[in-house]
PDB file of C-alpha atoms in Angstrom:
ATOM      1  CA  UNK A  26      25.307  19.288 -11.066  1.00 71.00           C
ATOM      2  CA  UNK A  27      23.904  15.769 -10.794  1.00 87.00           C
ATOM      3  CA  UNK A  28      20.444  14.573 -11.727  1.00 93.00           C
ATOM      4  CA  UNK A  29      18.028  13.404  -9.043  1.00 94.00           C
ATOM      5  CA  UNK A  30      18.644   9.769  -9.991  1.00 94.00           C
ATOM      6  CA  UNK A  31      22.401  10.214  -9.771  1.00 95.00           C
ATOM      7  CA  UNK A  32      22.013  11.757  -6.324  1.00 96.00           C
ATOM      8  CA  UNK A  33      19.734   8.926  -5.159  1.00 96.00           C
ATOM      9  CA  UNK A  34      22.198   6.363  -6.520  1.00 96.00           C
ATOM     10  CA  UNK A  35      25.112   8.000  -4.707  1.00 95.00           C
ATOM     11  CA  UNK A  36      23.096   8.191  -1.478  1.00 96.00           C
ATOM     12  CA  UNK A  37      22.092   4.515  -1.635  1.00 96.00           C
ATOM     13  CA  UNK A  38      25.677   3.419  -2.310  1.00 96.00           C
ATOM     14  CA  UNK A  39      26.646   5.046   1.007  1.00 95.00           C
ATOM     15  CA  UNK A  40      24.147   2.980   3.006  1.00 95.00           C
ATOM     16  CA  UNK A  41      20.519   1.970   3.486  1.00 96.00           C
ATOM     17  CA  UNK A  42      17.770   4.596   3.426  1.00 97.00           C
ATOM     18  CA  UNK A  43      13.978   4.527   3.265  1.00 96.00           C
ATOM     19  CA  UNK A  44      11.949   6.679   0.884  1.00 96.00           C
ATOM     20  CA  UNK A  45      11.223   9.327   3.512  1.00 96.00           C
ATOM     21  CA  UNK A  46      14.923   9.796   4.279  1.00 96.00           C
ATOM     22  CA  UNK A  47      15.749  10.036   0.565  1.00 97.00           C
ATOM     23  CA  UNK A  48      13.043  12.645   0.021  1.00 97.00           C
ATOM     24  CA  UNK A  49      14.211  14.676   3.011  1.00 96.00           C
ATOM     25  CA  UNK A  50      17.895  14.646   1.981  1.00 95.00           C
ATOM     26  CA  UNK A  51      17.151  15.570  -1.650  1.00 95.00           C
ATOM     27  CA  UNK A  52      14.251  17.955  -0.914  1.00 95.00           C
ATOM     28  CA  UNK A  53      11.783  16.135  -3.172  1.00 95.00           C
ATOM     29  CA  UNK A  54       8.388  14.613  -2.445  1.00 94.00           C
ATOM     30  CA  UNK A  55       8.300  11.093  -1.038  1.00 93.00           C
ATOM     31  CA  UNK A  56       6.021   9.959  -3.866  1.00 93.00           C
ATOM     32  CA  UNK A  57       8.585  11.189  -6.387  1.00 95.00           C
ATOM     33  CA  UNK A  58      11.191   8.772  -5.023  1.00 96.00           C
ATOM     34  CA  UNK A  59       9.424   5.557  -6.077  1.00 95.00           C
ATOM     35  CA  UNK A  60       9.545   6.017  -9.889  1.00 95.00           C
ATOM     36  CA  UNK A  61      13.222   6.930  -9.557  1.00 96.00           C
ATOM     37  CA  UNK A  62      13.906   3.742  -7.559  1.00 95.00           C
ATOM     38  CA  UNK A  63      12.201   1.649 -10.219  1.00 94.00           C
ATOM     39  CA  UNK A  64      14.348   3.188 -12.958  1.00 95.00           C
ATOM     40  CA  UNK A  65      17.546   2.963 -10.899  1.00 95.00           C
ATOM     41  CA  UNK A  66      16.919  -0.732 -10.150  1.00 93.00           C
ATOM     42  CA  UNK A  67      16.775  -1.473 -13.889  1.00 92.00           C
ATOM     43  CA  UNK A  68      19.630   0.757 -15.003  1.00 93.00           C
ATOM     44  CA  UNK A  69      22.388  -0.104 -12.504  1.00 93.00           C
ATOM     45  CA  UNK A  70      22.502  -3.818 -13.347  1.00 90.00           C
ATOM     46  CA  UNK A  71      24.581  -3.178 -16.479  1.00 88.00           C
ATOM     47  CA  UNK A  72      27.316  -1.610 -14.307  1.00 87.00           C
ATOM     48  CA  UNK A  73      27.528  -4.585 -11.925  1.00 92.00           C
ATOM     49  CA  UNK A  74      25.331  -3.144  -9.165  1.00 94.00           C
ATOM     50  CA  UNK A  75      21.915  -4.113  -7.821  1.00 95.00           C
ATOM     51  CA  UNK A  76      19.276  -2.485  -5.668  1.00 95.00           C
ATOM     52  CA  UNK A  77      18.841  -4.425  -2.444  1.00 95.00           C
ATOM     53  CA  UNK A  78      15.498  -4.013  -0.722  1.00 95.00           C
ATOM     54  CA  UNK A  79      14.961  -4.830   2.934  1.00 95.00           C
ATOM     55  CA  UNK A  80      11.177  -5.348   2.841  1.00 95.00           C
ATOM     56  CA  UNK A  81       8.435  -3.638   4.811  1.00 96.00           C
ATOM     57  CA  UNK A  82       7.450  -5.344   8.045  1.00 96.00           C
ATOM     58  CA  UNK A  83       4.323  -5.240  10.211  1.00 97.00           C
ATOM     59  CA  UNK A  84       4.967  -3.928  13.732  1.00 96.00           C
ATOM     60  CA  UNK A  85       2.023  -5.848  15.189  1.00 94.00           C
ATOM     61  CA  UNK A  86       2.564  -9.415  13.960  1.00 96.00           C
ATOM     62  CA  UNK A  87       6.021  -9.293  12.344  1.00 94.00           C
ATOM     63  CA  UNK A  88       4.833 -10.212   8.843  1.00 96.00           C
ATOM     64  CA  UNK A  89       7.501  -9.413   6.245  1.00 96.00           C
ATOM     65  CA  UNK A  90       6.453  -8.289   2.761  1.00 95.00           C
ATOM     66  CA  UNK A  91       9.242 -10.257   1.016  1.00 93.00           C
ATOM     67  CA  UNK A  92       7.281 -11.027  -2.148  1.00 92.00           C
ATOM     68  CA  UNK A  93       6.090  -7.463  -2.710  1.00 89.00           C
ATOM     69  CA  UNK A  94       7.183  -6.119  -6.108  1.00 88.00           C
ATOM     70  CA  UNK A  95       6.083  -2.493  -5.672  1.00 89.00           C
ATOM     71  CA  UNK A  96       8.337   0.045  -4.021  1.00 90.00           C
ATOM     72  CA  UNK A  97       5.525   1.895  -2.230  1.00 89.00           C
ATOM     73  CA  UNK A  98       4.581   1.113   1.370  1.00 89.00           C
ATOM     74  CA  UNK A  99       1.542  -1.200   1.768  1.00 94.00           C
ATOM     75  CA  UNK A 100      -1.555   0.230   3.420  1.00 93.00           C
ATOM     76  CA  UNK A 101      -2.157  -2.620   5.846  1.00 95.00           C
ATOM     77  CA  UNK A 102      -0.922  -6.059   6.809  1.00 96.00           C
ATOM     78  CA  UNK A 103      -2.674  -8.945   5.019  1.00 95.00           C
ATOM     79  CA  UNK A 104      -2.391 -11.128   8.140  1.00 95.00           C
ATOM     80  CA  UNK A 105      -3.527  -8.952  11.057  1.00 96.00           C
ATOM     81  CA  UNK A 106      -4.994  -5.980   9.086  1.00 96.00           C
ATOM     82  CA  UNK A 107      -3.014  -3.439  11.153  1.00 95.00           C
ATOM     83  CA  UNK A 108      -1.617  -0.316   9.506  1.00 95.00           C
ATOM     84  CA  UNK A 109       1.544   0.024  11.610  1.00 95.00           C
ATOM     85  CA  UNK A 110       4.145  -0.938   9.028  1.00 96.00           C
ATOM     86  CA  UNK A 111       7.904  -0.306   9.027  1.00 95.00           C
ATOM     87  CA  UNK A 112       8.892   1.075   5.604  1.00 95.00           C
ATOM     88  CA  UNK A 113      11.307  -0.744   3.307  1.00 96.00           C
ATOM     89  CA  UNK A 114      14.918   0.356   3.145  1.00 96.00           C
ATOM     90  CA  UNK A 115      16.924   0.466  -0.066  1.00 96.00           C
ATOM     91  CA  UNK A 116      20.647   0.276  -0.771  1.00 96.00           C
ATOM     92  CA  UNK A 117      22.863  -0.333  -3.751  1.00 96.00           C
ATOM     93  CA  UNK A 118      25.385  -3.178  -3.536  1.00 95.00           C
ATOM     94  CA  UNK A 119      27.757  -4.919  -5.936  1.00 93.00           C
ATOM     95  CA  UNK A 120      26.329  -7.909  -7.815  1.00 84.00           C
ATOM     96  CA  UNK A 121      27.961 -11.229  -7.153  1.00 72.00           C
TER      97      UNK A 121
END
């Protein structure tokens, strides 16, 4: 019996997933995933792993939210003000 964070960690080591996919696989709310990701990002560094984030991207203008520090999806694009945004994907990889 693993904890939710252990299950998320195992899932992200297999490959990239967005928050909606994680919530669907683990049967938890999508909003519950983000605090877990924050904790996982801090705790796995001591074991030689890191959380890699492929940032959100605007479908309309292509703007990439590379500098965004929060895990949640932005409401709208700061450039074109559209709300059609591709969610970020997360995966766990070995540190170099």
